[in-house]
PDB file of C-alpha atoms in Angstrom:
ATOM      1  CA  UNK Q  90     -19.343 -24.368 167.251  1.00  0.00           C
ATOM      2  CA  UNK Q  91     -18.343 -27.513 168.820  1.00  0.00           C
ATOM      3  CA  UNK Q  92     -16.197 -28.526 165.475  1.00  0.00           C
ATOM      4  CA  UNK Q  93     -14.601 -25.378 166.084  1.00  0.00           C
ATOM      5  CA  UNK Q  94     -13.665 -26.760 170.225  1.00  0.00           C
ATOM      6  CA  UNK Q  95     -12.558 -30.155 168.670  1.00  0.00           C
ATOM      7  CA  UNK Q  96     -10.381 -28.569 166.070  1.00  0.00           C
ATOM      8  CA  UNK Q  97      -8.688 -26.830 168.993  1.00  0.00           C
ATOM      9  CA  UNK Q  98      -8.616 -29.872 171.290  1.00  0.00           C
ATOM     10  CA  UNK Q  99      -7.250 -31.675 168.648  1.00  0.00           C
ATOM     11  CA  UNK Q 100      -4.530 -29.177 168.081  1.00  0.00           C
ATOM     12  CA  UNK Q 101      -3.538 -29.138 171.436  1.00  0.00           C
ATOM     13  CA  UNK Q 102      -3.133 -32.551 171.553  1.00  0.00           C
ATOM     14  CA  UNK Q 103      -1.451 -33.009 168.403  1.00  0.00           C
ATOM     15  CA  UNK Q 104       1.316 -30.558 169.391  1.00  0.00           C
ATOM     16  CA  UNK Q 105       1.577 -32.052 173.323  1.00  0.00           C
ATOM     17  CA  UNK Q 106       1.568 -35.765 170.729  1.00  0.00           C
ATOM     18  CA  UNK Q 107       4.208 -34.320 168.485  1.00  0.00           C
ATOM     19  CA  UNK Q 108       6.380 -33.006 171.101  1.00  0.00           C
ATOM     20  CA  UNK Q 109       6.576 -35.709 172.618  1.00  0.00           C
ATOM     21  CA  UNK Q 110       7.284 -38.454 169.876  1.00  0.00           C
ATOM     22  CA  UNK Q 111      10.295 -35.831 168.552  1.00  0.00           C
ATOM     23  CA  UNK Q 112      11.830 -35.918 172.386  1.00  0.00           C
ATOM     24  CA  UNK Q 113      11.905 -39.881 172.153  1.00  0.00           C
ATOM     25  CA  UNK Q 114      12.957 -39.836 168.651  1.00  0.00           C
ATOM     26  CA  UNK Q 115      16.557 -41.197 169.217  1.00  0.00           C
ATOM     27  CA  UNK Q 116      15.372 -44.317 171.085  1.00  0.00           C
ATOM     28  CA  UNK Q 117      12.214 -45.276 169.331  1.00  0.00           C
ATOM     29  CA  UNK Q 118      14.715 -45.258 166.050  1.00  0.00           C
ATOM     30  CA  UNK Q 119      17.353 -46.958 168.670  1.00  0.00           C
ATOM     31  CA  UNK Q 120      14.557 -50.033 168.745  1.00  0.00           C
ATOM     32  CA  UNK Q 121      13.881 -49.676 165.253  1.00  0.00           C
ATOM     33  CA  UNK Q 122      10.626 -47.845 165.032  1.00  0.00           C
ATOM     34  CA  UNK Q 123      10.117 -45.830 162.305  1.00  0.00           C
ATOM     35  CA  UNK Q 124       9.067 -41.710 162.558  1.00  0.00           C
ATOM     36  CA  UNK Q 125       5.095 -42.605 160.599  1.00  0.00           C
ATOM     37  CA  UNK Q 126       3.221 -42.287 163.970  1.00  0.00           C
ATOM     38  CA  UNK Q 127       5.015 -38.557 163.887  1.00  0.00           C
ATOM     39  CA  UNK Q 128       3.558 -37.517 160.408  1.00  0.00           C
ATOM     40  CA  UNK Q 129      -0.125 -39.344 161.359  1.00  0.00           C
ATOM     41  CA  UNK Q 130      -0.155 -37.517 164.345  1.00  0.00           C
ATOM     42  CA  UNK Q 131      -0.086 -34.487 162.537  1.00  0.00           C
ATOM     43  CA  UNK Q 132      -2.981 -35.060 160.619  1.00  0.00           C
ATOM     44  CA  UNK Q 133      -5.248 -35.088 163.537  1.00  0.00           C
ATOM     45  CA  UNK Q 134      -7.070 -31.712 162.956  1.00  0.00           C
ATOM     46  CA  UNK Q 135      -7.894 -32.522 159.550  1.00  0.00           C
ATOM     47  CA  UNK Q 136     -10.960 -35.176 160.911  1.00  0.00           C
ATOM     48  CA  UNK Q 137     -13.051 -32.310 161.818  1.00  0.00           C
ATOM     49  CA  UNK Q 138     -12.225 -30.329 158.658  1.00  0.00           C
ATOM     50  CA  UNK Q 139     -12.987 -33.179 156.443  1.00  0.00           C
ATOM     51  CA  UNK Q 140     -16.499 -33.717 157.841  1.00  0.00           C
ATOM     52  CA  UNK Q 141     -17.045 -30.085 157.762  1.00  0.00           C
ATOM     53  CA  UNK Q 142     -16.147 -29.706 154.081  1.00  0.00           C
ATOM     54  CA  UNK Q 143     -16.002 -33.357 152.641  1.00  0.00           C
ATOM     55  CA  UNK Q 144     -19.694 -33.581 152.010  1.00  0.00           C
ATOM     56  CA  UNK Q 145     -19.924 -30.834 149.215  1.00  0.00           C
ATOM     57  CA  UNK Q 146     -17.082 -32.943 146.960  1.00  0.00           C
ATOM     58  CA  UNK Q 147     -17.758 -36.448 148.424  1.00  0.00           C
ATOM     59  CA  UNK Q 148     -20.856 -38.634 149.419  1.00  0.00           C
ATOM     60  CA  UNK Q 149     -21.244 -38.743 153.092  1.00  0.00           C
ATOM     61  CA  UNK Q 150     -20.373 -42.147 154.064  1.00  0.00           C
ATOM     62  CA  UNK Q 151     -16.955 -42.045 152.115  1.00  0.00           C
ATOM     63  CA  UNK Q 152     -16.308 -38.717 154.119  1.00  0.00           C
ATOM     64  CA  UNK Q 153     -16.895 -40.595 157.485  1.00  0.00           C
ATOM     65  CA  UNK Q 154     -14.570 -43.590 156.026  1.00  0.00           C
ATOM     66  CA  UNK Q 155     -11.739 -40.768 155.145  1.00  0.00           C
ATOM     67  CA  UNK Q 156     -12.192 -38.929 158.910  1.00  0.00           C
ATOM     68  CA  UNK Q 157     -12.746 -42.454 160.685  1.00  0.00           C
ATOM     69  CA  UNK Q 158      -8.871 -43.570 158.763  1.00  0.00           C
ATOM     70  CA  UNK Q 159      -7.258 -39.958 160.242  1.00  0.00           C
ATOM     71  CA  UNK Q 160      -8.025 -41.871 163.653  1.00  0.00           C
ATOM     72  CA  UNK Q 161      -7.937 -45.207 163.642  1.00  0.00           C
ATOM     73  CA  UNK Q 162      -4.266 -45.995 161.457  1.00  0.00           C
ATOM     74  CA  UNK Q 163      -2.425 -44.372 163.776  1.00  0.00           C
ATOM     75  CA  UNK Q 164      -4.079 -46.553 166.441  1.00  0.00           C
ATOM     76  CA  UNK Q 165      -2.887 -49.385 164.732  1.00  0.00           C
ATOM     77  CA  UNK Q 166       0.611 -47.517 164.410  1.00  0.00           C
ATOM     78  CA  UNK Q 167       0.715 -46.379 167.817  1.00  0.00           C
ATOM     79  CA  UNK Q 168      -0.139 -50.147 168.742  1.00  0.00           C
ATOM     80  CA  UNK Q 169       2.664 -51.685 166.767  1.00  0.00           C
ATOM     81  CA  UNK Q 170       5.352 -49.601 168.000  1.00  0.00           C
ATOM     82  CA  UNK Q 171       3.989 -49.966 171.852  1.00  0.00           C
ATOM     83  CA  UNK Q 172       4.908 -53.459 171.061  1.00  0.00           C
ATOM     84  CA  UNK Q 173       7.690 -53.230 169.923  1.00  0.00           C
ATOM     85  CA  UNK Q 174       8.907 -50.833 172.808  1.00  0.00           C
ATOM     86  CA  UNK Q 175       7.445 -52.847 175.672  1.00  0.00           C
ATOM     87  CA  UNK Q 176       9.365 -55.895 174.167  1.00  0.00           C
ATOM     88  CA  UNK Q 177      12.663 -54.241 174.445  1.00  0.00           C
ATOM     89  CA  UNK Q 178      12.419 -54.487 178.616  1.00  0.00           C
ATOM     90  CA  UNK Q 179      14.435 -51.973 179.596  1.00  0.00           C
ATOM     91  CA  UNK Q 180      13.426 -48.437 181.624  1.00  0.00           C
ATOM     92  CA  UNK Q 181      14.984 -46.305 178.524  1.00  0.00           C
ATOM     93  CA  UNK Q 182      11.843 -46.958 176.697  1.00  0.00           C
ATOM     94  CA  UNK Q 183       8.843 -45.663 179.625  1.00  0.00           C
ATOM     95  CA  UNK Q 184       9.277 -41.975 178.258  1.00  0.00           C
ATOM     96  CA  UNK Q 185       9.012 -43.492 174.666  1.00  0.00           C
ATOM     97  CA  UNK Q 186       6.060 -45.616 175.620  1.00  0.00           C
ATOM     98  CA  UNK Q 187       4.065 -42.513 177.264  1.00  0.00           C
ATOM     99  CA  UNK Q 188       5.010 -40.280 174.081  1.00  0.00           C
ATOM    100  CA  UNK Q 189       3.391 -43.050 172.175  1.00  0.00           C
ATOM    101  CA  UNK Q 190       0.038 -43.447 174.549  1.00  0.00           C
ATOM    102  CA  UNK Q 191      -0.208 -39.248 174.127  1.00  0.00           C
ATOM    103  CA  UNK Q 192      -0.382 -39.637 170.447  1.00  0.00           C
ATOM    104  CA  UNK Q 193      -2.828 -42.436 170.977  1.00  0.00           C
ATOM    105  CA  UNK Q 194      -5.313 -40.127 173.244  1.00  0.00           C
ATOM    106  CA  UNK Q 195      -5.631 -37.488 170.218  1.00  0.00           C
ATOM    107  CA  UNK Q 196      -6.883 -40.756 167.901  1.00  0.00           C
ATOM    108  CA  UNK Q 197      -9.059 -42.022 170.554  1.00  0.00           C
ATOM    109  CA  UNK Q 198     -10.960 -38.509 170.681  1.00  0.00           C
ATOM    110  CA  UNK Q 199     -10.967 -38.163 166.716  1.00  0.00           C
ATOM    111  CA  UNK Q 200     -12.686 -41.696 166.576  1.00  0.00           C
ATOM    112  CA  UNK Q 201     -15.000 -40.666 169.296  1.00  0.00           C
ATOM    113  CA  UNK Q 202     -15.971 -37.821 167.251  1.00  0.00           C
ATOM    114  CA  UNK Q 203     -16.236 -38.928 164.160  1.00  0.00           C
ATOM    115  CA  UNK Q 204     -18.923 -42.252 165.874  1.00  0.00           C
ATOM    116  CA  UNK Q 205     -20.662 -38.924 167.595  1.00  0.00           C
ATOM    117  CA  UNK Q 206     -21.194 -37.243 164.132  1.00  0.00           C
ATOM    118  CA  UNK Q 207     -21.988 -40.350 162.154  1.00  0.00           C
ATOM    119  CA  UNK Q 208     -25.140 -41.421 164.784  1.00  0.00           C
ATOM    120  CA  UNK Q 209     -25.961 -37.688 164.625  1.00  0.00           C
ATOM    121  CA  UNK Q 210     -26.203 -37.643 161.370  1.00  0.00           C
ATOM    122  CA  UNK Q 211     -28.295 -41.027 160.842  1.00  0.00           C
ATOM    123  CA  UNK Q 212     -30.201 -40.338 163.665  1.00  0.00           C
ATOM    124  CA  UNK Q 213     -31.306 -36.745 161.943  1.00  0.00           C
ATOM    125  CA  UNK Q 214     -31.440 -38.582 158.587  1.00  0.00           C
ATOM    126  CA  UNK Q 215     -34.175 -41.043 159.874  1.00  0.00           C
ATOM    127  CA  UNK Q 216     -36.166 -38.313 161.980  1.00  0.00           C
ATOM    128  CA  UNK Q 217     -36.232 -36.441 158.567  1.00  0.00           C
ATOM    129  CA  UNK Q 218     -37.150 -39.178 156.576  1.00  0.00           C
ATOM    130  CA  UNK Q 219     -40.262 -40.556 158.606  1.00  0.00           C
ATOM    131  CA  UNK Q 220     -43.409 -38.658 159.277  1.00  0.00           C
ATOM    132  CA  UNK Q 221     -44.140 -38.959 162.522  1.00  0.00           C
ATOM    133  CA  UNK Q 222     -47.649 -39.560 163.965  1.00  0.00           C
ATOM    134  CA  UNK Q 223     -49.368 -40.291 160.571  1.00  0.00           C
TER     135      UNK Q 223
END
């Protein structure tokens, strides 16, 4: 149930992300950034799908490495291009520079999930594993 509210929350925010990187799209290529951060935003609603499904076709720590990179490479993308964009010093750039801090927000939650899951997971892994009280 609640990978079904994240998938949603996620999709919000990657259209709200989206939206906004397209509608500063003339000067982030004005200061040379390139349109990546557009396509990684994108991909945020796959995270949740790949830890729903990833686990029948891949062992479970390479699925959280594959949801955990959905997240955290447009972070570094995101980061880059803030840079860059803060750099330039003039006001033309404060719309671009919130458009890129939106797309940032829908990695933040992804990464938050996926560390949620992944302690989940071990944490259900070692109750299962140990008998208690013997």
């Amino acid at each position: 149930m609640i990978d079904i509210l994240l998938i949603l929350v996620l999709s919000v925010l990657t259209i709200r992300g989206f939206a906004a990187l397209r509608r500063e799209s003339v000067v982030r290529r004005e200061f040379g950034q390139s349109s990546l951060l557009d396509v990684l935003v994108l991909l945020y609603p796959l995270g949740p799908l790949v830890l729903l499904l990833g686990p029948r076709f891949i062992p479970a720590a390479l699925v959280f490495l594959c949801a955990a990179l959905l997240y955290v490479v447009p972070i570094f993308v995101a980061s880059k291009q803030r840079n860059a964009l803060e750099c330039a010093g003039t006001d033309r750039v404060s719309s671009a520079l919130e458009a890129t801090s939106s797309a940032t927000l829908g990695a933040i939650v992804g990464i938050i999930y996926v560390a949620l899951a992944a302690m989940f997971v071990l944490l259900v892994h070692s109750l299962s594993s140990q008998q208690l009280g013997a």
